[in-house]
Amino acid sequence: MYKKIAALFTLMALFLLSCQDAAYLDLGKKAVEVDSLIIKARAAGLRNMDSLRAARRDKALSYIAGVNPERVRAENYHAAARLFFAAGKADSARLLLEKYAPAGSDREALDLLFSLYLQKGDPGKAEQLFRDKLANLAGEEAGEYYLNLLYGYQEQDQLDKAIAVADAGIAALPPEAKGSLVVEKADMLHQKGDRTAALALLDDLKKSIGAEDRLQRAIAAKTTLFNLIGAPAKEWRAAGWIDSGPMLLKDLRGKVILLDFWAPWCGPCRAMFPHLKKLYGEYHDQGLVIIGLTRCYGRFNQLGQNLRDLAPAAELEWITKFKEHHQIPFPYAVADAEEAAANEAAYGVYGIPHMVVIDKKGVVQEYAIGSGPSSEKKLDDAIARLIAE
C-alpha cells in the first residue's frame, strides 16, 4: 500500500515537473507573438489601444505562468524578459536583464534594461548603462538616450544632473542633432530660476539652426512660456463647453486657475487625471478652478471606439462621454482649430499635457509639462502657495 502511494506521489511530482518544464519551451516564439500582437491588430484595422494593450498583457501573463525568472537560461533571457515586461512584471524583467544583458551586446535587451531603470526612477543606473554599453551602439540615435536621461533626472527633481546630461550630449553630438537638448537645457535653467540664461540659450539656437521648422516651433513655444511667468495671463477661447457655461479669465479674479491642455488620445494626459481630480477635491472649495482645454481633432479612439472624420458636434458628444467615464469633476472647454491655435500660441504649448497655474490677480505663476511626480509636485507647491495668499 505504502509503495503504491509513494509511486503515485512520484508520478505526480514528475507530472508537475514536466508541466513546469513545458512553461519554459518556445519562449522566443511566445515573445514574438506577444510583441507583434498590437502590430498585427493595427494592420487589421483595430485602433483601440487600451484594449489591445490589455489583450497583450493577458497573453503575456498566460505565457509566463509557471516561469521562475531564476530558472530561465541565458539563451532565453531576452524573450522571457520581454514577456515579463509585457505582463506588467517589470521587476522580474529587470532582474533577468541585469543578470545577462550587460555581458553581451544585444541592443534591444540593453535598451529595455535602460528603459526599466528610468521607469523605476533610477536614472543613475540608466546613465551608467548608457556610458558602459549603449553609447558605442547608439550611433545617430544617441541623442534620444541623452534626452531620456535628462527627462529621467528631471522626473527625480535632479536638475543639476539633468543639465550635466544635456551638456554631455551637446558636446558629443553633431550640430544637427543637439537642438532638442539645447531646448531642454534652457527649460532646466528656467526651472532653476535663471530666465536670462535660458532665453539667451534659445536665442543663440534660433540664430544657428536656420529654417528647421520643428525646432523653431519649440523655441517659439518655450520663449513664450518663459516670458509668461510673472506676466498677465491671456484670455483663452473655446466655442464648446462641457459641464459649464463659458468661463472667462476676467470673470475669475480672486480664483486660482489651473489650465490643463490635453487630448483624449494622449496617454500622459490621462495619467494626470487622478492627480488633477485630487487637487480639485482638495482645493475647489478654497477657490481653485480647473479647466481642461482641448480641441476638435475630427477623431476619437477611446471608450472602445475608432472614429474618423467626426463633425465637431459629434466629437463634443464623445468627449462628454469620455469625461463622464473618467469622472472628471471640472469643466472642459473644447476649441475649434483657430481657437486652439490661438490658445496654444498664447500659453507656449508645444507638447501635452501642458498645465499652467494662474494666481488670484490673473498672473501666470507656474507651468508643468508631462505627467509624473515632477509635474505633480510643481502643481502641488504652486497651488498650495497661491491658495494661501
Short mmCIF file of C-alpha atoms in Angstrom, two decimals:
data_model
loop_
_atom_site.label_atom_id
_atom_site.label_comp_id
_atom_site.label_asym_id
_atom_site.label_seq_id
_atom_site.Cartn_x
_atom_site.Cartn_y
_atom_site.Cartn_z
CA MET A 1 0.00 0.00 0.00
CA TYR A 2 2.77 2.42 1.00
CA LYS A 3 4.72 1.58 -2.17
CA LYS A 4 1.65 2.44 -4.29
CA ILE A 5 1.20 5.77 -2.52
CA ALA A 6 4.90 6.57 -2.91
CA ALA A 7 4.73 5.67 -6.59
CA LEU A 8 1.66 7.88 -7.01
CA PHE A 9 3.43 10.83 -5.42
CA THR A 10 6.45 10.20 -7.64
CA LEU A 11 4.24 10.25 -10.73
CA MET A 12 2.55 13.43 -9.55
CA ALA A 13 5.93 15.10 -8.94
CA LEU A 14 7.14 14.07 -12.39
CA PHE A 15 3.94 15.39 -13.93
CA LEU A 16 4.26 18.73 -12.15
CA LEU A 17 7.94 18.94 -13.12
CA SER A 18 7.10 18.24 -16.75
CA CYS A 19 4.40 20.95 -16.64
CA GLN A 20 6.93 23.37 -15.19
CA ASP A 21 9.49 22.48 -17.85
CA ALA A 22 6.83 22.97 -20.54
CA ALA A 23 6.42 26.57 -19.38
CA TYR A 24 9.99 27.27 -20.50
CA LEU A 25 9.53 25.88 -24.01
CA ASP A 26 9.28 28.19 -27.04
CA LEU A 27 9.75 31.37 -25.02
CA GLY A 28 11.20 33.04 -28.12
CA LYS A 29 8.14 32.24 -30.24
CA LYS A 30 5.84 33.33 -27.43
CA ALA A 31 7.66 36.64 -27.05
CA VAL A 32 7.45 37.31 -30.79
CA GLU A 33 3.73 36.55 -30.73
CA VAL A 34 3.13 38.95 -27.83
CA ASP A 35 5.38 41.64 -29.30
CA SER A 36 3.56 41.52 -32.65
CA LEU A 37 0.03 41.35 -31.26
CA ILE A 38 -0.58 45.09 -31.44
CA ILE A 39 1.19 45.44 -34.80
CA LYS A 40 -0.98 42.74 -36.35
CA ALA A 41 -4.16 44.11 -34.75
CA ARG A 42 -3.48 47.59 -36.09
CA ALA A 43 -2.72 46.17 -39.53
CA ALA A 44 -6.15 44.52 -39.38
CA GLY A 45 -7.75 47.91 -38.71
CA LEU A 46 -8.08 47.77 -34.92
CA ARG A 47 -7.23 51.04 -33.17
CA ASN A 48 -8.43 50.75 -29.57
CA MET A 49 -5.02 50.86 -27.93
CA ASP A 50 -6.23 50.39 -24.37
CA SER A 51 -8.00 47.15 -25.31
CA LEU A 52 -5.04 45.99 -27.38
CA ARG A 53 -2.61 46.61 -24.53
CA ALA A 54 -4.88 44.70 -22.16
CA ALA A 55 -5.03 41.77 -24.58
CA ARG A 56 -1.24 41.86 -24.93
CA ARG A 57 -0.80 41.85 -21.15
CA ASP A 58 -3.23 38.93 -20.70
CA LYS A 59 -1.48 36.88 -23.38
CA ALA A 60 1.92 37.53 -21.79
CA LEU A 61 0.58 36.60 -18.35
CA SER A 62 -0.65 33.29 -19.72
CA TYR A 63 2.78 32.55 -21.19
CA ILE A 64 4.79 33.30 -18.05
CA ALA A 65 2.53 31.26 -15.77
CA GLY A 66 4.89 28.81 -14.09
CA VAL A 67 8.05 30.57 -15.28
CA ASN A 68 10.53 31.34 -12.50
CA PRO A 69 12.96 34.10 -13.55
CA GLU A 70 15.74 32.40 -11.62
CA ARG A 71 15.41 29.24 -13.74
CA VAL A 72 15.47 30.96 -17.13
CA ARG A 73 18.56 30.03 -19.13
CA ALA A 74 20.86 32.51 -20.82
CA GLU A 75 19.64 31.69 -24.33
CA ASN A 76 16.07 32.57 -23.36
CA TYR A 77 16.64 35.53 -21.03
CA HIS A 78 15.68 38.28 -23.52
CA ALA A 79 12.48 36.56 -24.64
CA ALA A 80 11.49 35.88 -21.04
CA ALA A 81 12.25 39.48 -20.05
CA ARG A 82 10.04 40.77 -22.86
CA LEU A 83 7.21 38.53 -21.70
CA PHE A 84 7.57 39.63 -18.08
CA PHE A 85 7.66 43.26 -19.19
CA ALA A 86 4.56 42.88 -21.39
CA ALA A 87 2.80 41.17 -18.48
CA GLY A 88 3.46 44.12 -16.18
CA LYS A 89 6.14 42.26 -14.18
CA ALA A 90 8.83 44.91 -14.55
CA ASP A 91 10.89 43.79 -11.55
CA SER A 92 11.24 40.24 -12.91
CA ALA A 93 12.16 41.59 -16.34
CA ARG A 94 14.78 43.87 -14.83
CA LEU A 95 16.35 41.09 -12.72
CA LEU A 96 16.70 38.87 -15.79
CA LEU A 97 18.22 41.64 -17.86
CA GLU A 98 20.65 42.68 -15.13
CA LYS A 99 21.84 39.08 -14.89
CA TYR A 100 22.58 38.59 -18.58
CA ALA A 101 22.35 41.75 -20.75
CA PRO A 102 25.45 43.70 -19.62
CA ALA A 103 27.71 40.79 -20.61
CA GLY A 104 26.58 40.94 -24.25
CA SER A 105 25.82 43.42 -27.00
CA ASP A 106 22.13 42.73 -27.64
CA ARG A 107 20.99 46.31 -28.07
CA GLU A 108 17.29 45.53 -27.72
CA ALA A 109 17.90 43.86 -24.37
CA LEU A 110 20.12 46.72 -23.22
CA ASP A 111 17.53 49.24 -24.39
CA LEU A 112 14.84 47.50 -22.37
CA LEU A 113 17.03 47.50 -19.26
CA PHE A 114 17.80 51.19 -19.84
CA SER A 115 14.06 51.95 -20.03
CA LEU A 116 13.31 49.88 -16.94
CA TYR A 117 15.89 51.78 -14.90
CA LEU A 118 14.22 55.04 -15.89
CA GLN A 119 10.78 53.61 -15.20
CA LYS A 120 11.99 52.57 -11.74
CA GLY A 121 13.20 56.11 -11.06
CA ASP A 122 16.91 55.28 -11.22
CA PRO A 123 18.43 57.48 -13.96
CA GLY A 124 21.88 56.99 -12.41
CA LYS A 125 21.92 53.29 -13.33
CA ALA A 126 20.48 54.13 -16.76
CA GLU A 127 23.27 56.64 -17.35
CA GLN A 128 25.94 54.15 -16.28
CA LEU A 129 24.50 51.52 -18.63
CA PHE A 130 24.46 54.05 -21.45
CA ARG A 131 28.09 55.01 -20.90
CA ASP A 132 29.31 51.43 -20.44
CA LYS A 133 27.39 49.73 -23.24
CA LEU A 134 24.89 51.76 -25.24
CA ALA A 135 26.95 54.80 -26.20
CA ASN A 136 29.03 52.66 -28.58
CA LEU A 137 25.93 51.03 -30.08
CA ALA A 138 23.69 54.09 -30.40
CA GLY A 139 25.28 55.84 -33.37
CA GLU A 140 23.00 58.57 -34.75
CA GLU A 141 20.35 57.71 -32.17
CA ALA A 142 22.50 58.76 -29.22
CA GLY A 143 20.52 61.96 -28.85
CA GLU A 144 17.43 60.01 -27.78
CA TYR A 145 19.36 58.44 -24.92
CA TYR A 146 20.59 61.82 -23.71
CA LEU A 147 17.05 63.21 -23.84
CA ASN A 148 15.61 60.25 -21.95
CA LEU A 149 18.32 60.55 -19.29
CA LEU A 150 17.61 64.26 -18.97
CA TYR A 151 13.89 63.56 -18.52
CA GLY A 152 14.73 60.83 -16.01
CA TYR A 153 16.76 63.18 -13.84
CA GLN A 154 14.15 65.91 -14.23
CA GLU A 155 11.47 63.50 -13.05
CA GLN A 156 13.51 62.97 -9.88
CA ASP A 157 13.92 66.74 -9.48
CA GLN A 158 17.69 66.45 -10.03
CA LEU A 159 18.00 69.47 -12.30
CA ASP A 160 21.78 69.86 -11.99
CA LYS A 161 22.29 66.28 -13.20
CA ALA A 162 19.76 66.87 -15.99
CA ILE A 163 21.76 69.90 -17.12
CA ALA A 164 25.01 67.90 -16.91
CA VAL A 165 23.49 65.24 -19.20
CA ALA A 166 22.38 67.96 -21.62
CA ASP A 167 25.90 69.43 -21.65
CA ALA A 168 27.42 65.99 -22.27
CA GLY A 169 25.06 65.39 -25.17
CA ILE A 170 25.61 68.84 -26.63
CA ALA A 171 29.37 68.23 -26.54
CA ALA A 172 29.13 64.74 -28.05
CA LEU A 173 26.52 65.18 -30.78
CA PRO A 174 26.85 66.78 -34.21
CA PRO A 175 25.25 70.24 -34.59
CA GLU A 176 22.16 68.97 -36.39
CA ALA A 177 21.36 66.51 -33.58
CA LYS A 178 21.77 68.65 -30.46
CA GLY A 179 18.94 71.18 -30.86
CA SER A 180 16.40 69.35 -28.69
CA LEU A 181 18.95 69.04 -25.90
CA VAL A 182 19.62 72.78 -26.03
CA VAL A 183 15.87 73.48 -25.75
CA GLU A 184 15.56 71.16 -22.77
CA LYS A 185 18.65 72.63 -21.10
CA ALA A 186 17.03 76.05 -21.44
CA ASP A 187 13.95 74.67 -19.70
CA MET A 188 16.06 73.29 -16.84
CA LEU A 189 17.83 76.65 -16.45
CA HIS A 190 14.48 78.41 -16.34
CA GLN A 191 13.22 75.98 -13.70
CA LYS A 192 16.30 76.82 -11.63
CA GLY A 193 15.36 80.50 -11.82
CA ASP A 194 17.82 81.72 -14.47
CA ARG A 195 15.44 83.10 -17.09
CA THR A 196 18.11 85.33 -18.65
CA ALA A 197 20.42 82.39 -19.39
CA ALA A 198 17.50 80.28 -20.61
CA LEU A 199 16.30 82.91 -23.08
CA ALA A 200 19.86 83.62 -24.26
CA LEU A 201 20.38 79.91 -24.98
CA LEU A 202 17.18 79.78 -27.03
CA ASP A 203 18.12 82.94 -28.91
CA ASP A 204 21.54 81.54 -29.84
CA LEU A 205 19.93 78.29 -31.00
CA LYS A 206 17.36 80.15 -33.08
CA LYS A 207 20.10 82.03 -34.90
CA SER A 208 22.12 78.88 -35.56
CA ILE A 209 19.53 76.42 -36.89
CA GLY A 210 18.16 78.29 -39.88
CA ALA A 211 14.67 77.32 -41.02
CA GLU A 212 14.35 73.92 -39.29
CA ASP A 213 10.62 74.10 -38.59
CA ARG A 214 10.19 71.70 -35.67
CA LEU A 215 12.88 73.29 -33.54
CA GLN A 216 11.78 76.79 -34.48
CA ARG A 217 8.30 75.98 -33.17
CA ALA A 218 9.78 74.52 -29.97
CA ILE A 219 11.95 77.61 -29.46
CA ALA A 220 8.99 79.93 -30.02
CA ALA A 221 6.82 77.98 -27.58
CA LYS A 222 9.49 77.88 -24.85
CA THR A 223 10.28 81.58 -25.30
CA THR A 224 6.60 82.43 -24.90
CA LEU A 225 6.32 80.18 -21.87
CA PHE A 226 9.37 81.61 -20.10
CA ASN A 227 8.16 85.17 -20.67
CA LEU A 228 4.69 84.24 -19.48
CA ILE A 229 5.79 83.59 -15.89
CA GLY A 230 5.03 86.72 -13.88
CA ALA A 231 3.02 88.26 -16.73
CA PRO A 232 -0.76 88.71 -17.05
CA ALA A 233 -2.47 85.59 -18.38
CA LYS A 234 -4.09 85.71 -21.81
CA GLU A 235 -7.79 85.15 -22.39
CA TRP A 236 -8.48 81.68 -23.77
CA ARG A 237 -11.06 80.93 -26.45
CA ALA A 238 -13.37 77.93 -26.82
CA ALA A 239 -16.70 77.54 -28.59
CA GLY A 240 -17.72 74.35 -26.78
CA TRP A 241 -18.09 73.88 -23.02
CA ILE A 242 -18.96 70.71 -21.09
CA ASP A 243 -20.49 70.91 -17.61
CA SER A 244 -20.21 74.69 -17.56
CA GLY A 245 -21.13 77.80 -19.43
CA PRO A 246 -18.22 79.75 -20.96
CA MET A 247 -15.68 80.70 -18.29
CA LEU A 248 -13.62 83.81 -18.93
CA LEU A 249 -10.40 84.89 -17.27
CA LYS A 250 -11.80 88.33 -16.50
CA ASP A 251 -14.65 86.73 -14.53
CA LEU A 252 -12.34 84.58 -12.39
CA ARG A 253 -10.42 87.23 -10.47
CA GLY A 254 -9.90 86.08 -6.89
CA LYS A 255 -9.64 82.43 -8.00
CA VAL A 256 -6.55 80.31 -8.54
CA ILE A 257 -6.79 78.82 -12.04
CA LEU A 258 -5.23 75.66 -13.41
CA LEU A 259 -5.42 75.30 -17.18
CA ASP A 260 -4.85 71.75 -18.41
CA PHE A 261 -4.15 71.44 -22.15
CA TRP A 262 -4.92 67.83 -23.03
CA ALA A 263 -6.40 65.46 -25.65
CA PRO A 264 -8.37 62.18 -25.34
CA TRP A 265 -5.76 60.23 -27.35
CA CYS A 266 -2.87 61.41 -25.12
CA GLY A 267 -1.77 58.72 -22.64
CA PRO A 268 0.26 61.06 -20.39
CA CYS A 269 -2.76 63.39 -20.28
CA ARG A 270 -4.92 60.56 -18.98
CA ALA A 271 -2.17 59.64 -16.50
CA MET A 272 -2.58 63.11 -14.93
CA PHE A 273 -6.33 62.72 -14.38
CA PRO A 274 -6.10 61.17 -10.88
CA HIS A 275 -3.84 63.94 -9.60
CA LEU A 276 -5.93 66.71 -11.15
CA LYS A 277 -9.04 65.22 -9.55
CA LYS A 278 -7.17 65.08 -6.24
CA LEU A 279 -6.23 68.75 -6.50
CA TYR A 280 -9.79 69.69 -7.40
CA GLY A 281 -11.15 67.76 -4.41
CA GLU A 282 -8.68 69.39 -2.02
CA TYR A 283 -8.85 72.99 -3.19
CA HIS A 284 -12.00 73.67 -5.21
CA ASP A 285 -13.93 74.84 -2.14
CA GLN A 286 -11.00 77.14 -1.33
CA GLY A 287 -11.08 78.86 -4.70
CA LEU A 288 -9.33 76.58 -7.22
CA VAL A 289 -10.78 76.50 -10.73
CA ILE A 290 -9.54 73.81 -13.13
CA ILE A 291 -10.38 73.98 -16.83
CA GLY A 292 -9.49 71.16 -19.20
CA LEU A 293 -8.68 72.77 -22.56
CA THR A 294 -8.79 70.54 -25.62
CA ARG A 295 -9.69 70.89 -29.28
CA CYS A 296 -11.61 69.17 -32.04
CA TYR A 297 -9.36 66.70 -33.87
CA GLY A 298 -12.04 65.09 -36.04
CA ARG A 299 -11.33 61.68 -34.50
CA PHE A 300 -11.89 59.73 -31.29
CA ASN A 301 -10.18 56.46 -30.33
CA GLN A 302 -11.20 55.94 -26.71
CA LEU A 303 -14.03 54.01 -25.00
CA GLY A 304 -13.66 51.17 -27.47
CA GLN A 305 -14.14 53.45 -30.48
CA ASN A 306 -12.10 54.18 -33.58
CA LEU A 307 -13.98 57.06 -35.16
CA ARG A 308 -12.73 59.22 -38.01
CA ASP A 309 -13.99 62.30 -39.84
CA LEU A 310 -16.13 63.37 -36.90
CA ALA A 311 -18.14 66.57 -37.12
CA PRO A 312 -17.49 68.94 -34.18
CA ALA A 313 -20.91 68.30 -32.63
CA ALA A 314 -20.40 64.52 -32.72
CA GLU A 315 -16.87 64.83 -31.32
CA LEU A 316 -18.20 67.02 -28.49
CA GLU A 317 -20.66 64.26 -27.59
CA TRP A 318 -17.88 61.68 -27.41
CA ILE A 319 -15.69 63.97 -25.27
CA THR A 320 -18.68 64.38 -22.94
CA LYS A 321 -18.98 60.58 -22.65
CA PHE A 322 -15.22 60.36 -22.10
CA LYS A 323 -15.46 62.94 -19.29
CA GLU A 324 -18.28 61.00 -17.63
CA HIS A 325 -16.37 57.72 -17.99
CA HIS A 326 -13.30 59.15 -16.22
CA GLN A 327 -15.45 61.01 -13.67
CA ILE A 328 -13.77 64.35 -14.32
CA PRO A 329 -15.32 66.85 -11.88
CA PHE A 330 -14.12 70.08 -13.52
CA PRO A 331 -15.35 71.61 -16.80
CA TYR A 332 -13.93 71.00 -20.24
CA ALA A 333 -13.50 73.68 -22.90
CA VAL A 334 -13.36 72.40 -26.49
CA ALA A 335 -11.88 74.78 -29.05
CA ASP A 336 -12.06 74.70 -32.82
CA ALA A 337 -8.84 74.74 -34.85
CA GLU A 338 -8.48 78.53 -34.99
CA GLU A 339 -9.27 78.97 -31.29
CA ALA A 340 -6.91 76.15 -30.30
CA ALA A 341 -4.05 77.64 -32.31
CA ALA A 342 -4.54 80.96 -30.53
CA ASN A 343 -4.70 79.31 -27.09
CA GLU A 344 -1.59 77.25 -27.70
CA ALA A 345 0.37 80.23 -29.02
CA ALA A 346 -0.68 82.36 -26.04
CA TYR A 347 0.42 79.75 -23.48
CA GLY A 348 3.50 78.33 -25.18
CA VAL A 349 2.04 74.88 -25.75
CA TYR A 350 4.30 72.53 -27.70
CA GLY A 351 3.54 69.16 -26.08
CA ILE A 352 0.75 67.88 -23.85
CA PRO A 353 -0.25 67.59 -21.09
CA HIS A 354 0.68 71.22 -20.59
CA MET A 355 -0.54 72.82 -17.38
CA VAL A 356 -0.45 76.48 -16.38
CA VAL A 357 -1.22 77.94 -12.94
CA ILE A 358 -2.63 81.49 -12.69
CA ASP A 359 -2.89 83.40 -9.43
CA LYS A 360 -5.85 85.33 -7.99
CA LYS A 361 -4.79 88.50 -9.79
CA GLY A 362 -4.68 86.81 -13.19
CA VAL A 363 -0.87 86.49 -13.34
CA VAL A 364 0.82 83.30 -14.56
CA GLN A 365 2.94 81.79 -11.79
CA GLU A 366 3.86 78.21 -12.81
CA TYR A 367 3.77 75.65 -15.59
CA ALA A 368 4.27 71.89 -15.79
CA ILE A 369 4.68 69.75 -18.88
CA GLY A 370 4.11 66.00 -18.99
CA SER A 371 2.83 63.57 -16.38
CA GLY A 372 4.65 62.13 -13.40
CA PRO A 373 5.93 63.09 -9.93
CA SER A 374 7.84 66.18 -11.07
CA SER A 375 4.79 67.78 -12.66
CA GLU A 376 2.60 66.77 -9.75
CA LYS A 377 4.96 68.37 -7.24
CA LYS A 378 5.18 71.62 -9.21
CA LEU A 379 1.39 71.87 -9.30
CA ASP A 380 1.03 70.91 -5.63
CA ASP A 381 3.53 73.52 -4.45
CA ALA A 382 2.20 76.33 -6.64
CA ILE A 383 -1.48 75.78 -5.87
CA ALA A 384 -0.97 75.40 -2.11
CA ARG A 385 1.05 78.63 -2.04
CA LEU A 386 -1.36 80.63 -4.19
CA ILE A 387 -4.49 79.42 -2.38
CA ALA A 388 -2.93 80.54 0.92
CA GLU A 389 -2.18 84.07 -0.36
#
